[in-house]
Short mmCIF file of C-alpha atoms and ligand atoms in Angstrom, two decimals:
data_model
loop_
_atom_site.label_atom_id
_atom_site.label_comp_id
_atom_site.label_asym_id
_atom_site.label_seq_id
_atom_site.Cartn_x
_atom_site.Cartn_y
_atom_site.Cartn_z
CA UNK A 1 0.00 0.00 0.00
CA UNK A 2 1.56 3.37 -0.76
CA UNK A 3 1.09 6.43 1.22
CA UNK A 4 2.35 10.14 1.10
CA UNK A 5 3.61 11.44 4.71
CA UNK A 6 4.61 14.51 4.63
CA UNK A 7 5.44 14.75 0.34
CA UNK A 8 7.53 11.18 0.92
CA UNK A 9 6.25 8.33 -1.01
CA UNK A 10 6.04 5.35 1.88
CA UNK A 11 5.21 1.83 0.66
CA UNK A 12 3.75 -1.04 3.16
CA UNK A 13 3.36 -4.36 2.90
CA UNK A 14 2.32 -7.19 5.76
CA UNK A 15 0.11 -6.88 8.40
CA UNK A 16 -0.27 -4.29 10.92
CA UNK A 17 -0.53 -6.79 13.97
CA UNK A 18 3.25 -7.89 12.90
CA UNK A 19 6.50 -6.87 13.91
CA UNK A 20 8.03 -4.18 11.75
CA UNK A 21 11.09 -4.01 9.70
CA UNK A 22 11.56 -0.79 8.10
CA UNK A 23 14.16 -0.69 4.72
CA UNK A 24 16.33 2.38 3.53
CA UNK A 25 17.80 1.95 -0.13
CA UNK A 26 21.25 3.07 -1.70
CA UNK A 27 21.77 6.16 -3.87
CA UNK A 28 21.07 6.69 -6.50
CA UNK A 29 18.12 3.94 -6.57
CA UNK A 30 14.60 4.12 -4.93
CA UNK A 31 12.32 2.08 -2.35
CA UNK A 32 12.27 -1.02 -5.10
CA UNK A 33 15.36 -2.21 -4.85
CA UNK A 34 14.10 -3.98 -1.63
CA UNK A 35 11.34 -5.98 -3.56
CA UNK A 36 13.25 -9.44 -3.52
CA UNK A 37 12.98 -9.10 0.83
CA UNK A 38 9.95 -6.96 0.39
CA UNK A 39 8.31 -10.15 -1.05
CA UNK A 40 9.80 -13.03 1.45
CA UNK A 41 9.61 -10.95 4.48
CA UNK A 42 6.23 -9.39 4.08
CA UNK A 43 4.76 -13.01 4.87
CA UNK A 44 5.96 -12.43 8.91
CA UNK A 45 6.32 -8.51 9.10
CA UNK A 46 5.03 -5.32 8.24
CA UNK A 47 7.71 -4.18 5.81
CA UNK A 48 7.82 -0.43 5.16
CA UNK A 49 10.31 0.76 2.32
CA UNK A 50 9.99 4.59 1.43
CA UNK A 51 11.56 6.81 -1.70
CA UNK A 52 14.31 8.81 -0.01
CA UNK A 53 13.76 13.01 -0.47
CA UNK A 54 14.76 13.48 -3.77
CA UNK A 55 14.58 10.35 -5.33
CA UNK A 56 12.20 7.81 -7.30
CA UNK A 57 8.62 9.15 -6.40
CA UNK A 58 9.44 11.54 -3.64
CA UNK A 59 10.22 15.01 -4.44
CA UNK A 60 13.08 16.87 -4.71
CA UNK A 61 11.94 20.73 -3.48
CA UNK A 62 15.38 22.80 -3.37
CA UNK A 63 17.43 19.77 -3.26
CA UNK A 64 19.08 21.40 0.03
CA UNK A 65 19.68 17.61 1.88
CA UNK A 66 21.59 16.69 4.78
CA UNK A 67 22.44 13.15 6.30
CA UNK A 68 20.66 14.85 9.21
CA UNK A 69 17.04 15.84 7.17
CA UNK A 70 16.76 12.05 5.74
CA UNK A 71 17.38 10.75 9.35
CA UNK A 72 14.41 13.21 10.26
CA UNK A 73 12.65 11.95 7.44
CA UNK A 74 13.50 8.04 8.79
CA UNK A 75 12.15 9.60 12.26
CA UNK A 76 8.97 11.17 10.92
CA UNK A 77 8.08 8.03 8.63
CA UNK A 78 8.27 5.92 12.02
CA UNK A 79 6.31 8.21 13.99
CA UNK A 80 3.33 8.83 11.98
CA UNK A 81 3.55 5.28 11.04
CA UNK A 82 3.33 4.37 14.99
CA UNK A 83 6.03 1.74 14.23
CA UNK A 84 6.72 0.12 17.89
CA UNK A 85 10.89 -0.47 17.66
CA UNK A 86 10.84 -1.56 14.02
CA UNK A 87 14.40 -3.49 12.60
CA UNK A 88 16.08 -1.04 10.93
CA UNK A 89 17.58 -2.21 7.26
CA UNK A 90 19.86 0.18 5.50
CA UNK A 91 22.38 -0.04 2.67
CA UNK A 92 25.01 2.05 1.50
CA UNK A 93 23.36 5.60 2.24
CA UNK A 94 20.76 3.83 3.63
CA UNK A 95 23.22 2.91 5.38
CA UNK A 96 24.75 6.10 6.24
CA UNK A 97 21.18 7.29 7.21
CA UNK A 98 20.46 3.83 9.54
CA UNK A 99 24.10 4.72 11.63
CA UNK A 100 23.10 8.03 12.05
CA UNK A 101 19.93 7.52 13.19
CA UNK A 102 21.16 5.05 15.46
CA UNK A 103 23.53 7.67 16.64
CA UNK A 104 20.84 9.58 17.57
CA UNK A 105 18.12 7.29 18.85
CA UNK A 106 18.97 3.63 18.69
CA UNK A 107 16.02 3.12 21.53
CA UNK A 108 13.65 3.51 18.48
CA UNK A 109 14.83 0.45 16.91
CA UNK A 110 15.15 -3.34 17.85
CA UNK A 111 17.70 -4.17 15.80
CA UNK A 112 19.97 -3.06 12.87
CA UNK A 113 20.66 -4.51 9.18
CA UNK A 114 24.11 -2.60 7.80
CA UNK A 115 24.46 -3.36 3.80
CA UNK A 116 27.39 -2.45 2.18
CA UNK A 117 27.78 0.58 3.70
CA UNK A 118 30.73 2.51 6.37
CA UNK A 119 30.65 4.14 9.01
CA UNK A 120 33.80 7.14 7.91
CA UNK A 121 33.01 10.61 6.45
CA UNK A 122 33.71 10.62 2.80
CA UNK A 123 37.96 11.81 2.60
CA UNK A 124 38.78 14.67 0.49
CA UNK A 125 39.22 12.53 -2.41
CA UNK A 126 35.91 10.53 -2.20
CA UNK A 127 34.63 15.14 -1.52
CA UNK A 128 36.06 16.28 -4.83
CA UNK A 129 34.48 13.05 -6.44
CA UNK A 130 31.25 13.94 -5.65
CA UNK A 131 31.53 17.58 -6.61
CA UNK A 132 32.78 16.19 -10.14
CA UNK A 133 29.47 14.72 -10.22
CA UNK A 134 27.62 17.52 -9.78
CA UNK A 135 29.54 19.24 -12.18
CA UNK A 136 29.07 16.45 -14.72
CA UNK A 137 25.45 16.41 -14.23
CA UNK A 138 25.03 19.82 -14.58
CA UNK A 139 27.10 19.68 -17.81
CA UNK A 140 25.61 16.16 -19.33
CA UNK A 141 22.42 15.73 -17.86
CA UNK A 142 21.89 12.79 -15.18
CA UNK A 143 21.82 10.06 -17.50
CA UNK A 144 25.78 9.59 -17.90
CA UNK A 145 26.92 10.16 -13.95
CA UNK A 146 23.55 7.79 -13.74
CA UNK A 147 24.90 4.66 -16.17
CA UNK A 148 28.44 4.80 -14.87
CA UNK A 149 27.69 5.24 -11.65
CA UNK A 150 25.72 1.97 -11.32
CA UNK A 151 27.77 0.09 -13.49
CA UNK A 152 30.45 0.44 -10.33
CA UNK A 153 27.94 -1.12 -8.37
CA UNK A 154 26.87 -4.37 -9.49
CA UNK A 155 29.69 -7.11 -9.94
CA UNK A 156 30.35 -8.56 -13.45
CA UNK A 157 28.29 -11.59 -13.03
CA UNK A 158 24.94 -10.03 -12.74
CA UNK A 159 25.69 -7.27 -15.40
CA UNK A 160 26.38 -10.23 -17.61
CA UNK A 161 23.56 -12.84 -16.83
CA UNK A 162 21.06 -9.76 -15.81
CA UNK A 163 21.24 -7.65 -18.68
CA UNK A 164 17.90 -6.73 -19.24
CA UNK A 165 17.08 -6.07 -15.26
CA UNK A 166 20.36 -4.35 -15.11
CA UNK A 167 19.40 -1.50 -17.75
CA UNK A 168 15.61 -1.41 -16.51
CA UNK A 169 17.77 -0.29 -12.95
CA UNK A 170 19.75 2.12 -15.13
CA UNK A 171 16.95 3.82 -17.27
CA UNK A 172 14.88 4.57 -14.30
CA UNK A 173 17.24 6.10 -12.29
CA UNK A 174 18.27 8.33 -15.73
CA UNK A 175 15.06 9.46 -14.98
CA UNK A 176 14.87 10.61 -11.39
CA UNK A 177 15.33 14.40 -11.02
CA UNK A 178 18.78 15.48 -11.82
CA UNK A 179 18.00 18.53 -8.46
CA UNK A 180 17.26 15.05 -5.99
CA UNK A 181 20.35 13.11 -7.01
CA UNK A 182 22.55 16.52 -6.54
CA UNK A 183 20.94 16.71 -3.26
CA UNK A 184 21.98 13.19 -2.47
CA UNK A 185 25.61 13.84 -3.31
CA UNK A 186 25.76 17.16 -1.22
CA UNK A 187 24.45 15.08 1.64
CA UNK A 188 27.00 12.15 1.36
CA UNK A 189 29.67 14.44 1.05
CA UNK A 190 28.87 16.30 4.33
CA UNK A 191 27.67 13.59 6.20
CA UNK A 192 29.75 13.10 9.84
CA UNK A 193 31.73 10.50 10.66
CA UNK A 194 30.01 7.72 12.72
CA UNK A 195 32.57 5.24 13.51
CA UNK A 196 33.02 6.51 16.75
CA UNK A 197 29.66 5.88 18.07
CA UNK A 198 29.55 2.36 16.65
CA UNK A 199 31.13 0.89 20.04
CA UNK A 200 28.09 2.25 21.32
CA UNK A 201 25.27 0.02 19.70
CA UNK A 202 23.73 -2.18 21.74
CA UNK A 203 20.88 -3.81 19.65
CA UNK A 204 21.39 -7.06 17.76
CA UNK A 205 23.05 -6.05 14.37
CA UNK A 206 23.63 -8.04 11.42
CA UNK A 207 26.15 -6.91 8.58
CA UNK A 208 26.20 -7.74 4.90
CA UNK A 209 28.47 -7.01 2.62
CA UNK A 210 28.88 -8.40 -1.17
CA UNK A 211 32.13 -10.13 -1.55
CA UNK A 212 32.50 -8.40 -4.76
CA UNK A 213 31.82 -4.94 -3.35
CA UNK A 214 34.06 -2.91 -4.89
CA UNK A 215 32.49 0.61 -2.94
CA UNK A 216 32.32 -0.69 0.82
CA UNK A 217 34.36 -4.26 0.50
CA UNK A 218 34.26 -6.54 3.43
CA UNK A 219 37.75 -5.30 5.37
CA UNK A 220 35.52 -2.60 5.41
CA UNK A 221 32.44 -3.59 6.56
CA UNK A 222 34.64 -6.47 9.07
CA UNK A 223 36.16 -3.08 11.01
CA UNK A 224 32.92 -2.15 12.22
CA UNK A 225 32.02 -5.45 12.97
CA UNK A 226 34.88 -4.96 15.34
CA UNK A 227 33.44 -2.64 17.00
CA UNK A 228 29.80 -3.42 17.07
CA UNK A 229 29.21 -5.25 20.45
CA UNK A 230 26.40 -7.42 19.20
CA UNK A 231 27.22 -7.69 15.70
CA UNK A 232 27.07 -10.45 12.95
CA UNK A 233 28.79 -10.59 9.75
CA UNK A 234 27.97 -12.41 6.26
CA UNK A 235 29.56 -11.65 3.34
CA UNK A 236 27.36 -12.33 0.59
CA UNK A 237 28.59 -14.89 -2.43
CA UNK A 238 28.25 -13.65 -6.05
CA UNK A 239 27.49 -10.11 -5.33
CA UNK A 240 28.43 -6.54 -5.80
CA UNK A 241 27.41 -3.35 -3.73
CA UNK A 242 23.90 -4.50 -4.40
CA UNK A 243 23.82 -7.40 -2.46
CA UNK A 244 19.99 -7.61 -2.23
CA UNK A 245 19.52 -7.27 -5.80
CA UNK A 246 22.30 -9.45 -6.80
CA UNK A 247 21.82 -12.57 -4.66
CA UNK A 248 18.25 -12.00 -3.17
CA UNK A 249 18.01 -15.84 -1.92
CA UNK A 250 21.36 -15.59 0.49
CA UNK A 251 20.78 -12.19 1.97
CA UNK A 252 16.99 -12.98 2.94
CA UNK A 253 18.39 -16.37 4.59
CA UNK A 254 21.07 -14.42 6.66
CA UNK A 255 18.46 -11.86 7.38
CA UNK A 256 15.92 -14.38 8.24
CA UNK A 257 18.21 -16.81 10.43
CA UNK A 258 19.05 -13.11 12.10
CA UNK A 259 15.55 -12.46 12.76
CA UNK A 260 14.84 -15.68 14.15
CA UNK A 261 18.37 -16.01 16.45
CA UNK A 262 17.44 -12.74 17.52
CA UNK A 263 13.94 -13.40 18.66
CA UNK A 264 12.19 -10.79 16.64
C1 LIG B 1 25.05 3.97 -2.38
O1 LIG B 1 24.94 2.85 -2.91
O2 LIG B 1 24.18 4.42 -1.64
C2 LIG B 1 26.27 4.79 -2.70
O3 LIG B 1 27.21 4.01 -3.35
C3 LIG B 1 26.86 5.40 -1.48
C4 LIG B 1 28.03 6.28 -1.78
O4 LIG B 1 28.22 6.73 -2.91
O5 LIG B 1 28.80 6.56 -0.84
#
């Protein structure tokens, strides 16, 4: 069922009477990129995925995002949702938006679900990167930062044997507004580094990373397993950054043997 809170486009599936797991997607994609676990997971919870400000459905306004508006936006989806401690399931900057959040209010959720994602600021390097986006998009349109931009994120394999799903991915995101995705970079870029509050997480956390990830690889993603008290780690076979995309089947058995270890 889709509903607009607050100009966001919010999507739920499952029953109200279950537990709740709420999903944040990657840049520059939208709420569907969760379908694979929307569709297993929806059987035993109430699975809410929503269209980051900016991109797919939702609107971009001035574009003006921080790390810090989409965690209000996480926070306001919750709360007019009346979700009671949902799971929290974020990759990449989903990710970035799911450790902040926790940062900031980690009594809101039950547990945690970090996909290909990190904890550090963006360097100066990974900075000056995503202002050469912006300036390509403002020179070429979205379409070309769009196509080689997700190219980087999927490994070989699925490129290869996934063609046709792989440019469907592509074309729609060619189409998002070029203001949202500009807005996404400016908010990666100035995002804070959470890596010191990750020692501080005390909810069950499971982390997933693709072993192909060639964005957030798994030394990566293993250092703040370090450093996560109650934290799992599976590295996903035959994947890319996309790990839910790429190799649906073992991400919603790690996430499902989580749920179940975990009691939730
Ligand atoms: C994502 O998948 O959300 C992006 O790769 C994150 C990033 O560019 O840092």
């Amino acid at each position: 069922m889709k509903k607009i809170i607050n100009d966001l486009s919010v999507f739920t599936s499952g029953s109200n009477d279950f537990k709740s797991i709420i999903f944040v997607h990657g840049f520059p994609f939208d709420h569907t990129m969760w379908q694979a676990q929307v569709d297993e997971f929806s059987k035993d919870y109430l699975c809410i995925s929503y269209d980051i400000r900016g991109l797919g459905e939702s609107p971009a306004g001035d574009g003006q995002f921080t790390m810090e508006s989409f965690v209000d936006d996480l926070e306001m989806v919750i709360d007019e949702l009346k979700l009671n401690k949902p799971v929290l399931c974020g990759l990449s900057m989903g990710g970035y938006i799911a450790l902040r959040a926790l940062e900031r209010m980690q009594e809101k959720f039950s547990a945690a679900i970090l996909c290909d994602t990190r904890s550090e600021a963006d360097n100066n390097e990974g900075k000056l990167k995503r202002a050469a986006g912006i300036k390509r998009i403002n020179k070429e349109g979205l379409a070309p930062f769009a196509k080689d931009f997700i190219t980087n994120c999927f490994w070989e394999d699925f490129k290869q044997n996934k063609k046709e799903e792989f440019q469907k991915i592509i074309e729609k995101s060619s189409l998002f507004d070029p203001v949202g995705v500009k807005g996404g970079l400016l908010a990666m870029l100035s995002r804070s580094d959470t890596t010191a509050s990750l020692g501080k997480i005390n909810i069950p956390t499971l982390l997933i990373c693709g072993e192909h990830d060639a964005l957030t690889p798994p030394p990566v993603m293993m250092d703040m397993f370090h450093k996560i008290s109650k934290a799992e780690f599976a590295e996903i076979q035959k994947a890319g950054h996309m790990t839910p995309i790429e190799n649906p089947q073992m991400v919603n058995k790690e996430i499902k043997d989580f749920l179940v270890k975990n009691n939730l």
